[in-house]
Short mmCIF file of C-alpha atoms in Angstrom, two decimals:
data_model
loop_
_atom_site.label_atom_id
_atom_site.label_comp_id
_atom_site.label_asym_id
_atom_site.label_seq_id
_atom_site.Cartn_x
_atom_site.Cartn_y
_atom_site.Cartn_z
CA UNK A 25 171.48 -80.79 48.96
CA UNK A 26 169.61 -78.53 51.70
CA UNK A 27 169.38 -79.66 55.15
CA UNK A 28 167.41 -78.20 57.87
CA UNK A 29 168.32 -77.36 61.17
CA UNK A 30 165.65 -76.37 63.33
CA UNK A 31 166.71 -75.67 66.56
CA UNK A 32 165.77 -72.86 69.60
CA UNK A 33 167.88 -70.91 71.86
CA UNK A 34 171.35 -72.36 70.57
CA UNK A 35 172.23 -68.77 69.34
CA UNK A 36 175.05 -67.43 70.92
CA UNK A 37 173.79 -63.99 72.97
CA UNK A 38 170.19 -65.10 72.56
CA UNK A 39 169.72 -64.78 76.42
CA UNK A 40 170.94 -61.23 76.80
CA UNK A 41 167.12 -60.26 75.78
CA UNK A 42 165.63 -63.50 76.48
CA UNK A 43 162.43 -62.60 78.42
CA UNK A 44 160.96 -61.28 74.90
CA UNK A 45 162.53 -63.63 72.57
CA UNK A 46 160.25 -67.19 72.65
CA UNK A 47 161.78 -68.84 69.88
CA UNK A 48 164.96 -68.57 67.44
CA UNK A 49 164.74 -71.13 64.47
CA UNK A 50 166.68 -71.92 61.46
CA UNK A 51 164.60 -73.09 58.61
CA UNK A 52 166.87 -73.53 56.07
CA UNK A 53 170.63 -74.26 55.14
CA UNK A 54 172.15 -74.38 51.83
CA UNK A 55 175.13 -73.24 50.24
CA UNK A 56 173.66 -69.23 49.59
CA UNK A 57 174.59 -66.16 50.41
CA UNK A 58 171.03 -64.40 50.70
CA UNK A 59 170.42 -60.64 50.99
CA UNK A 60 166.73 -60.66 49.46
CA UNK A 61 163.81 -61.31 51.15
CA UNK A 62 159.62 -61.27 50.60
CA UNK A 63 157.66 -62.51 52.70
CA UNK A 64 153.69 -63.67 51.42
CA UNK A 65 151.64 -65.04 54.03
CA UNK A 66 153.52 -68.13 55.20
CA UNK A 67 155.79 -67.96 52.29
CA UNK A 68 159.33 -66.95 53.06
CA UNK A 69 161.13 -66.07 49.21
CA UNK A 70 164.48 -65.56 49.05
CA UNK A 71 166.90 -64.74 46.34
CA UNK A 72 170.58 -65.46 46.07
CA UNK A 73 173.81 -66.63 44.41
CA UNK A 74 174.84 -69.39 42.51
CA UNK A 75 171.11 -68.08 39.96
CA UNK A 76 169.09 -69.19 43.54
CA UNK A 77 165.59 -68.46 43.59
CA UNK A 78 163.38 -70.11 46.50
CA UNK A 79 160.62 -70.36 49.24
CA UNK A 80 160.14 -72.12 52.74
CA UNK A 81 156.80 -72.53 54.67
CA UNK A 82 157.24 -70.86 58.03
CA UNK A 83 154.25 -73.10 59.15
CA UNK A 84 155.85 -76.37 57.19
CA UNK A 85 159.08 -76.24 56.88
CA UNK A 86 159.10 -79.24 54.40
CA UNK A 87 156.98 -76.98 52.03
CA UNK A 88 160.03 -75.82 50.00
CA UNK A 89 161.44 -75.48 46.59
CA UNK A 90 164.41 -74.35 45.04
CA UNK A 91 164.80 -72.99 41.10
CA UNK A 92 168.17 -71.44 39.29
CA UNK A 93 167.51 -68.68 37.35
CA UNK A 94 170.08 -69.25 34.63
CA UNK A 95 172.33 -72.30 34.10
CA UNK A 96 175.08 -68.88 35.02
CA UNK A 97 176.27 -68.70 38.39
CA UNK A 98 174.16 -65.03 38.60
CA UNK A 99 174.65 -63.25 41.73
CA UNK A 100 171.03 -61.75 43.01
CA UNK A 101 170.99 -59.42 45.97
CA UNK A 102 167.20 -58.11 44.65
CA UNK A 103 163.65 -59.37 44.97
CA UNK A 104 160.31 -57.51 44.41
CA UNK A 105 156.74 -58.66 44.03
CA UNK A 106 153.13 -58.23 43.52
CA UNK A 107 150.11 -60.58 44.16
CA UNK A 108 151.33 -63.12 41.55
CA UNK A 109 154.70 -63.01 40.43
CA UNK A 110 158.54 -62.29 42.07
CA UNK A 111 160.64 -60.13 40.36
CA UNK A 112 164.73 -60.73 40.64
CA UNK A 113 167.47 -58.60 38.86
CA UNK A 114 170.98 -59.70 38.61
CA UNK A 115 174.30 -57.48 39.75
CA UNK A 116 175.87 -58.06 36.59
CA UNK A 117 176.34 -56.88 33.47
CA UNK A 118 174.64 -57.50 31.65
CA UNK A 119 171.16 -57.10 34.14
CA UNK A 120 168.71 -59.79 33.75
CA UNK A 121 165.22 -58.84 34.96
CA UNK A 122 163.43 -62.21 35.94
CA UNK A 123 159.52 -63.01 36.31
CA UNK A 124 158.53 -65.71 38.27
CA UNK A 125 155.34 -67.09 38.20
CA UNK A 126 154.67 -67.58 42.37
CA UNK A 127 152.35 -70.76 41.77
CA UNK A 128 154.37 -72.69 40.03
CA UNK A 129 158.21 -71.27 39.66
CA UNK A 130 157.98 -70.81 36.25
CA UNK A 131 160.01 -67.59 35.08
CA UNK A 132 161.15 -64.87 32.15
CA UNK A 133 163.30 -62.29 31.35
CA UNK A 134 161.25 -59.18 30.64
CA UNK A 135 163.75 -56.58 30.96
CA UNK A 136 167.90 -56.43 30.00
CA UNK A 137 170.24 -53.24 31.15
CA UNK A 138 173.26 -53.89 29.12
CA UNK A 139 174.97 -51.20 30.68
CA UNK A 140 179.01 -51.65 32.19
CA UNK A 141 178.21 -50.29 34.92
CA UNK A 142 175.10 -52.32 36.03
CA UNK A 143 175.22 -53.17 39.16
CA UNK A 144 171.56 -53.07 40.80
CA UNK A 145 171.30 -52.20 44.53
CA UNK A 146 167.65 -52.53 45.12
CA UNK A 147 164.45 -53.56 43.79
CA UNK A 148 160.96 -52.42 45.36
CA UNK A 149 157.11 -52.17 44.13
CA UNK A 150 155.34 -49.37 45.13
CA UNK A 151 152.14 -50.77 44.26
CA UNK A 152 150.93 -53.55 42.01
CA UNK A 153 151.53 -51.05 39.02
CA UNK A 154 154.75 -49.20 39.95
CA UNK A 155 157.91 -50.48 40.87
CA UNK A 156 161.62 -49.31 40.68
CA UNK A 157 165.19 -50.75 41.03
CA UNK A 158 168.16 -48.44 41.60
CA UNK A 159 171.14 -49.48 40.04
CA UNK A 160 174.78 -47.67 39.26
CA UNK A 161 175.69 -45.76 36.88
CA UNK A 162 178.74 -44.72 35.22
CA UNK A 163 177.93 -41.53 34.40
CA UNK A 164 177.28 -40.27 37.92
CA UNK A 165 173.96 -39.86 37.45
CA UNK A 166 170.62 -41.30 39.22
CA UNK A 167 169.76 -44.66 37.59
CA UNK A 168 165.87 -46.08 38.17
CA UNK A 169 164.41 -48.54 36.25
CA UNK A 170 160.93 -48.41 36.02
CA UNK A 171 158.17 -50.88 35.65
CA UNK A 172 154.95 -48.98 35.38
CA UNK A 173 151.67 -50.12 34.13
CA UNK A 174 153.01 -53.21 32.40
CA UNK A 175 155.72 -51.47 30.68
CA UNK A 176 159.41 -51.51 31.95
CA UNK A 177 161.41 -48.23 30.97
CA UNK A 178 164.57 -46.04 32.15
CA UNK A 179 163.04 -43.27 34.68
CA UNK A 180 163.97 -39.99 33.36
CA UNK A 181 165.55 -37.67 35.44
CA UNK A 182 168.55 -35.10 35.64
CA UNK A 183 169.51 -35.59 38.19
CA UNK A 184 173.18 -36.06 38.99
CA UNK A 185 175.07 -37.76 42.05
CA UNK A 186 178.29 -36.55 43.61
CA UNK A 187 181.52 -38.01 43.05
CA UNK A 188 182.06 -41.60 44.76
CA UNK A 189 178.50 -41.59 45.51
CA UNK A 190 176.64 -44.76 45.28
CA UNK A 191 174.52 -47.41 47.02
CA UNK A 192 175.07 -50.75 48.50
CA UNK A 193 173.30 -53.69 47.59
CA UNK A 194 173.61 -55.00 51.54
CA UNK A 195 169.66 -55.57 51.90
CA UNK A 196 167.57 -54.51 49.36
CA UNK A 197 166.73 -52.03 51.40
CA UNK A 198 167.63 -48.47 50.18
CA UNK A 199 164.70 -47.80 49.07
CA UNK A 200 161.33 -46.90 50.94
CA UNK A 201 157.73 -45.68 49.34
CA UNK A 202 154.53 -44.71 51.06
CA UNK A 203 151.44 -43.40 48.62
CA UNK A 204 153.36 -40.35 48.30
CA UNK A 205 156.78 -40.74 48.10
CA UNK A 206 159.89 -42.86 47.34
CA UNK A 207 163.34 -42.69 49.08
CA UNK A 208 166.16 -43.69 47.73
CA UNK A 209 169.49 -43.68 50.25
CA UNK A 210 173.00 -43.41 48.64
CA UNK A 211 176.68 -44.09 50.66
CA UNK A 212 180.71 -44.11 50.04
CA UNK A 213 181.85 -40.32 49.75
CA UNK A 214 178.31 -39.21 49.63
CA UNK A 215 175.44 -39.78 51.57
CA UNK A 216 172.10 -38.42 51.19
CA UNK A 217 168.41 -39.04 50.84
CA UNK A 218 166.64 -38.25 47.25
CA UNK A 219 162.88 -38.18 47.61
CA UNK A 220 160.65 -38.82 44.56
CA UNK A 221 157.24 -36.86 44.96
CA UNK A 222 154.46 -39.21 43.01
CA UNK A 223 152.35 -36.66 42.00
CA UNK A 224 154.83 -33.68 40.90
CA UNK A 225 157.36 -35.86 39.75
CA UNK A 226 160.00 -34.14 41.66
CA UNK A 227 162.87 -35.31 42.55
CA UNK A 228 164.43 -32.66 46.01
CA UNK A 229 167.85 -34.03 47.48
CA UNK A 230 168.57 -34.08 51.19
CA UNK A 231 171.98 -34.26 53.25
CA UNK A 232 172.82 -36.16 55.65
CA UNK A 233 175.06 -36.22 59.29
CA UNK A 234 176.24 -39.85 58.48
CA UNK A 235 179.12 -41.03 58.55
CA UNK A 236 180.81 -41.03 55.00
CA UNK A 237 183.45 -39.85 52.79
CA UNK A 238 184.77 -43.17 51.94
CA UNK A 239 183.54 -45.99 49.71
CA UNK A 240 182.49 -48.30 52.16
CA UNK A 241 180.46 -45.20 54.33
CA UNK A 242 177.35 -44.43 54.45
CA UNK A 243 173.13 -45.61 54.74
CA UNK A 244 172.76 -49.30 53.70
CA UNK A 245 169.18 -49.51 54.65
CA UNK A 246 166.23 -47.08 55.32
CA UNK A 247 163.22 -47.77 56.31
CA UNK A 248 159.44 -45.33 56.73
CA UNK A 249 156.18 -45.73 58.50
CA UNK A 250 154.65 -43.22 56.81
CA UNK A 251 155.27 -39.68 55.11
CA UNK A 252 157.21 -38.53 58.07
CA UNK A 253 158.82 -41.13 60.20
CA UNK A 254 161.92 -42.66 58.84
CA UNK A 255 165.02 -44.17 60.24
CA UNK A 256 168.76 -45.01 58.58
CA UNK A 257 171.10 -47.66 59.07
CA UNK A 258 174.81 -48.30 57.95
CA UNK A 259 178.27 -47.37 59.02
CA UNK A 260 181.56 -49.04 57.48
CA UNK A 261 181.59 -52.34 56.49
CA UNK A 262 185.51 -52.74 56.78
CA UNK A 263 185.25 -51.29 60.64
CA UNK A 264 182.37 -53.06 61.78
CA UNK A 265 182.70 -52.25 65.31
CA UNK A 266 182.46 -48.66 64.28
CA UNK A 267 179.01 -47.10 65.60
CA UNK A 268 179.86 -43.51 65.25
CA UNK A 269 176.87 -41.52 63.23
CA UNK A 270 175.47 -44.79 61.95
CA UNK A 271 171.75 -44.48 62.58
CA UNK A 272 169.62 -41.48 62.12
CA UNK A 273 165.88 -40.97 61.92
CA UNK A 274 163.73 -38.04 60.57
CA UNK A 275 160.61 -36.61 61.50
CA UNK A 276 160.04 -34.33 58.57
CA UNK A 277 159.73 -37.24 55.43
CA UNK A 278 163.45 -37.24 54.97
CA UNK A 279 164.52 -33.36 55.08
CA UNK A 280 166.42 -33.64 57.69
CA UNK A 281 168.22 -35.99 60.12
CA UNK A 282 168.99 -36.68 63.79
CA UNK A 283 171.90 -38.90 64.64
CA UNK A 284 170.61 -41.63 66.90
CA UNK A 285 172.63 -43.76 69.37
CA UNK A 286 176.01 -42.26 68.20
CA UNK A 287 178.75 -44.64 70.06
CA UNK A 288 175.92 -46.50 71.89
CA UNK A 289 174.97 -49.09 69.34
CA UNK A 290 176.49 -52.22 67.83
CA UNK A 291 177.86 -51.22 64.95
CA UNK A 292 178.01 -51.70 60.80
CA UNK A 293 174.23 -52.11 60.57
CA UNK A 294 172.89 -54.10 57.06
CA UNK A 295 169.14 -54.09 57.07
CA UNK A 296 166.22 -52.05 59.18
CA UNK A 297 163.20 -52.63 59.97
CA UNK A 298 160.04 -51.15 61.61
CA UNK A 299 157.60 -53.45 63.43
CA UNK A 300 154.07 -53.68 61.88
CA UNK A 301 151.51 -50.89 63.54
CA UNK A 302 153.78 -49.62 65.81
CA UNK A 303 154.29 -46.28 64.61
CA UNK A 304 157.39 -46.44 64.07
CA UNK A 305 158.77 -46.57 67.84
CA UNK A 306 159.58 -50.21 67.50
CA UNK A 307 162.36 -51.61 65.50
CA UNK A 308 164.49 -54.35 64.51
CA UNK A 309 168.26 -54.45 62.66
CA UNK A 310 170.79 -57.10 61.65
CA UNK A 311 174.19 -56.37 60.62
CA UNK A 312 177.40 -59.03 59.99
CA UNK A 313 177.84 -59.06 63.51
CA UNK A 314 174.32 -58.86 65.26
CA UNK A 315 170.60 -58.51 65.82
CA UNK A 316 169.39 -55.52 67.42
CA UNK A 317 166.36 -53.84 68.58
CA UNK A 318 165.17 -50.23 69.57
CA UNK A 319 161.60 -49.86 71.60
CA UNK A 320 162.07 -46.04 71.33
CA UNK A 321 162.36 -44.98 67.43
CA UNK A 322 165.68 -45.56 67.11
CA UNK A 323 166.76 -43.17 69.84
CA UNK A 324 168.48 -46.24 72.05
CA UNK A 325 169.46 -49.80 71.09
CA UNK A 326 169.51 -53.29 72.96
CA UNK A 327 171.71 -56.16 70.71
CA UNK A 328 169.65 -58.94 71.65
CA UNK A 329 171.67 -61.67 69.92
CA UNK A 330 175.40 -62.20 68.95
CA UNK A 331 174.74 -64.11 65.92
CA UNK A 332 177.01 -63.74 62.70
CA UNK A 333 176.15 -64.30 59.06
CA UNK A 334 172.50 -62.30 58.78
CA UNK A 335 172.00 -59.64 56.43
CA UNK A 336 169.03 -59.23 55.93
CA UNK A 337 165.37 -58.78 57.90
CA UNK A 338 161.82 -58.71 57.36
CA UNK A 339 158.51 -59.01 59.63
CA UNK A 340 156.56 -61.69 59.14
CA UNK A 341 153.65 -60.16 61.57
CA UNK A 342 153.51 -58.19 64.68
CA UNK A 343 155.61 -60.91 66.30
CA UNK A 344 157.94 -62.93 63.81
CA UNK A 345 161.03 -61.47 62.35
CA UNK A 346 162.78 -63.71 59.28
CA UNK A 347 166.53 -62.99 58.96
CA UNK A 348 168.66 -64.24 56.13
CA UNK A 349 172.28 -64.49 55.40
CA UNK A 350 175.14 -66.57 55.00
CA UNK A 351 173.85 -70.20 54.40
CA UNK A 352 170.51 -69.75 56.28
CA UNK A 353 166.96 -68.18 56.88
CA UNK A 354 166.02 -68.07 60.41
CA UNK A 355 162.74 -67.25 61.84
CA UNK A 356 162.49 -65.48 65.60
CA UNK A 357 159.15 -65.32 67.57
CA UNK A 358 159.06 -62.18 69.59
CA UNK A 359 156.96 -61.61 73.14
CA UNK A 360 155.84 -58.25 74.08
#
């Protein structure tokens, strides 16, 4: 059964930025590991293990339900959506690609990858018509499933990745879109930036100065404000103290990187993200370990809260941040 919590300011570290934080809440407990978020107006949506699809009302915390996807204990680490319906994929194999009806929790398969090597990182619409989830691959090359127009399909491409390069299904958030493009970030021995052009249908490949090399190296999470402005997140999630070449922004759409905050940060960094119509000089992160926050695109960073378990982020508005992780969703109120 799901209890709630609600409480303020009992976060350990909460106070070392406490003149902008007004409010820290948990809204929800349960028995979940969560590392998918949407948010739709008051809605909070959430997908997880044990088949766990869900919502909570930021505004009315009672106003929750709770659905399994499959009588399978289905491990989700994805969620996607347009105006009416969620979309969840599985990182199994086989991949079960789940529609679910947002008034009334009713869902569907509409799409099965019975690939081995399925393992889907990240799901993320474009628009209301295009969407794409990244997924591995054991053939070392790039893997998108498409969902275009109605019509779900294998994006073609020849692309091919390095050796021991892959993705991590952290956040949901390796991949980024604006009207014109879509990033995709890849980690372990390998990590680089490959940007999809909408309109030529090109596919160009960027290094990158992060740290990686090793399986558990690399981007977890990017985030853009617009063709230009984007920033990186990651590091090593078996040295989480590490902060060495673990956040990196471009100015250029993703051609090329500056290390940001090398050895002055808090570490193995999960999910990023940039605050609403700010232009990308405000931002917000969560890793295993902590909640951080940059008021200078990403050049330095202030941990403003100690808390373990979150792995996830998104804004709610211009002032709300909703984390999710281990056993909870959480809801902070910021003051500027």
């Amino acid at each position: 059964m799901k209890k709630l919590l609600p409480f303020l300011f009992s976060f350990s570290g909460v106070f070392i930025f406490s003149q902008q934080i007004e409010s820290f809440e948990t809204i929800l407990n349960d028995k979940i590991s969560i590392r998918a978020l949407e948010v739709d107006a008051d809605k909070v949506w959430y997908s997880g293990t044990d088949s766990k699809l869900g919502f909570v009302n930021v505004k009315n915390v009672k106003d929750q339900k709770q659905i399994k996807l499959s009588e399978d204990k289905l491990q989700f680490r994805t969620l996607a959506q347009d105006k009416d319906s969620l979309y969840a994929v599985n990182i199994e194999s086989p991949a079960y690609f789940f529609k679910i009806d947002k008034k009334n929790l009713k869902y569907q398969r509409v799409f099965t990858d019975m690939s081995k090597a399925a393992f889907y990182d990240a799901f993320h619409f474009v628009n209301k018509k295009l969407a794409f989830a990244f997924s591995d691959t054991d053939d070392n090359r790039l893997k998108l499933t498409m969902y275009k127009d109605g019509q779900w399909s294998f994006f073609e491409n020849k692309i091919k990745l390095n050796p021991g390069e892959a993705a991590f299904a952290a956040s949901n958030t390796n991949i980024a879109s604006t009207r014109k493009y879509l990033w995709v970030a890849t980690g372990g021995k390998s990590s680089r930036i490959l940007r999809l052009n909408f309109k030529s249908e090109e596919i160009k490949i960027f290094n990158t100065p992060f740290i990686q090399g090793e399986s558990s190296q690399g981007m977890y999470s990017i985030d853009f404000y617009d063709d230009k402005f984007g920033i990186a997140v990651g590091g090593d999630y078996t040295k989480q103290a590490a902060n060495i070449n673990n956040i990196a922004t471009t100015n250029d759409g993703g051609e090329t990187w500056q290390v940001q905050a090398s050895g002055q940060n808090a570490g193995y960094t999960t999910c990023v993200k940039i605050k609403p119509n700010s232009k990308g000089k405000e931002i917000i992160s969560v890793g295993d370990q902590h909640i951080s926050y940059s008021s200078d695109f990403g050049k330095t960073w202030k941990k403003i809260s100690d808390e373990k378990g979150f792995f996830v982020c998104k804004w709610m508005d211009e002032n709300t941040v909703v984390f999710a992780g281990k056993d909870k969703i959480s809801v902070m109120k910021l003051k500027f």
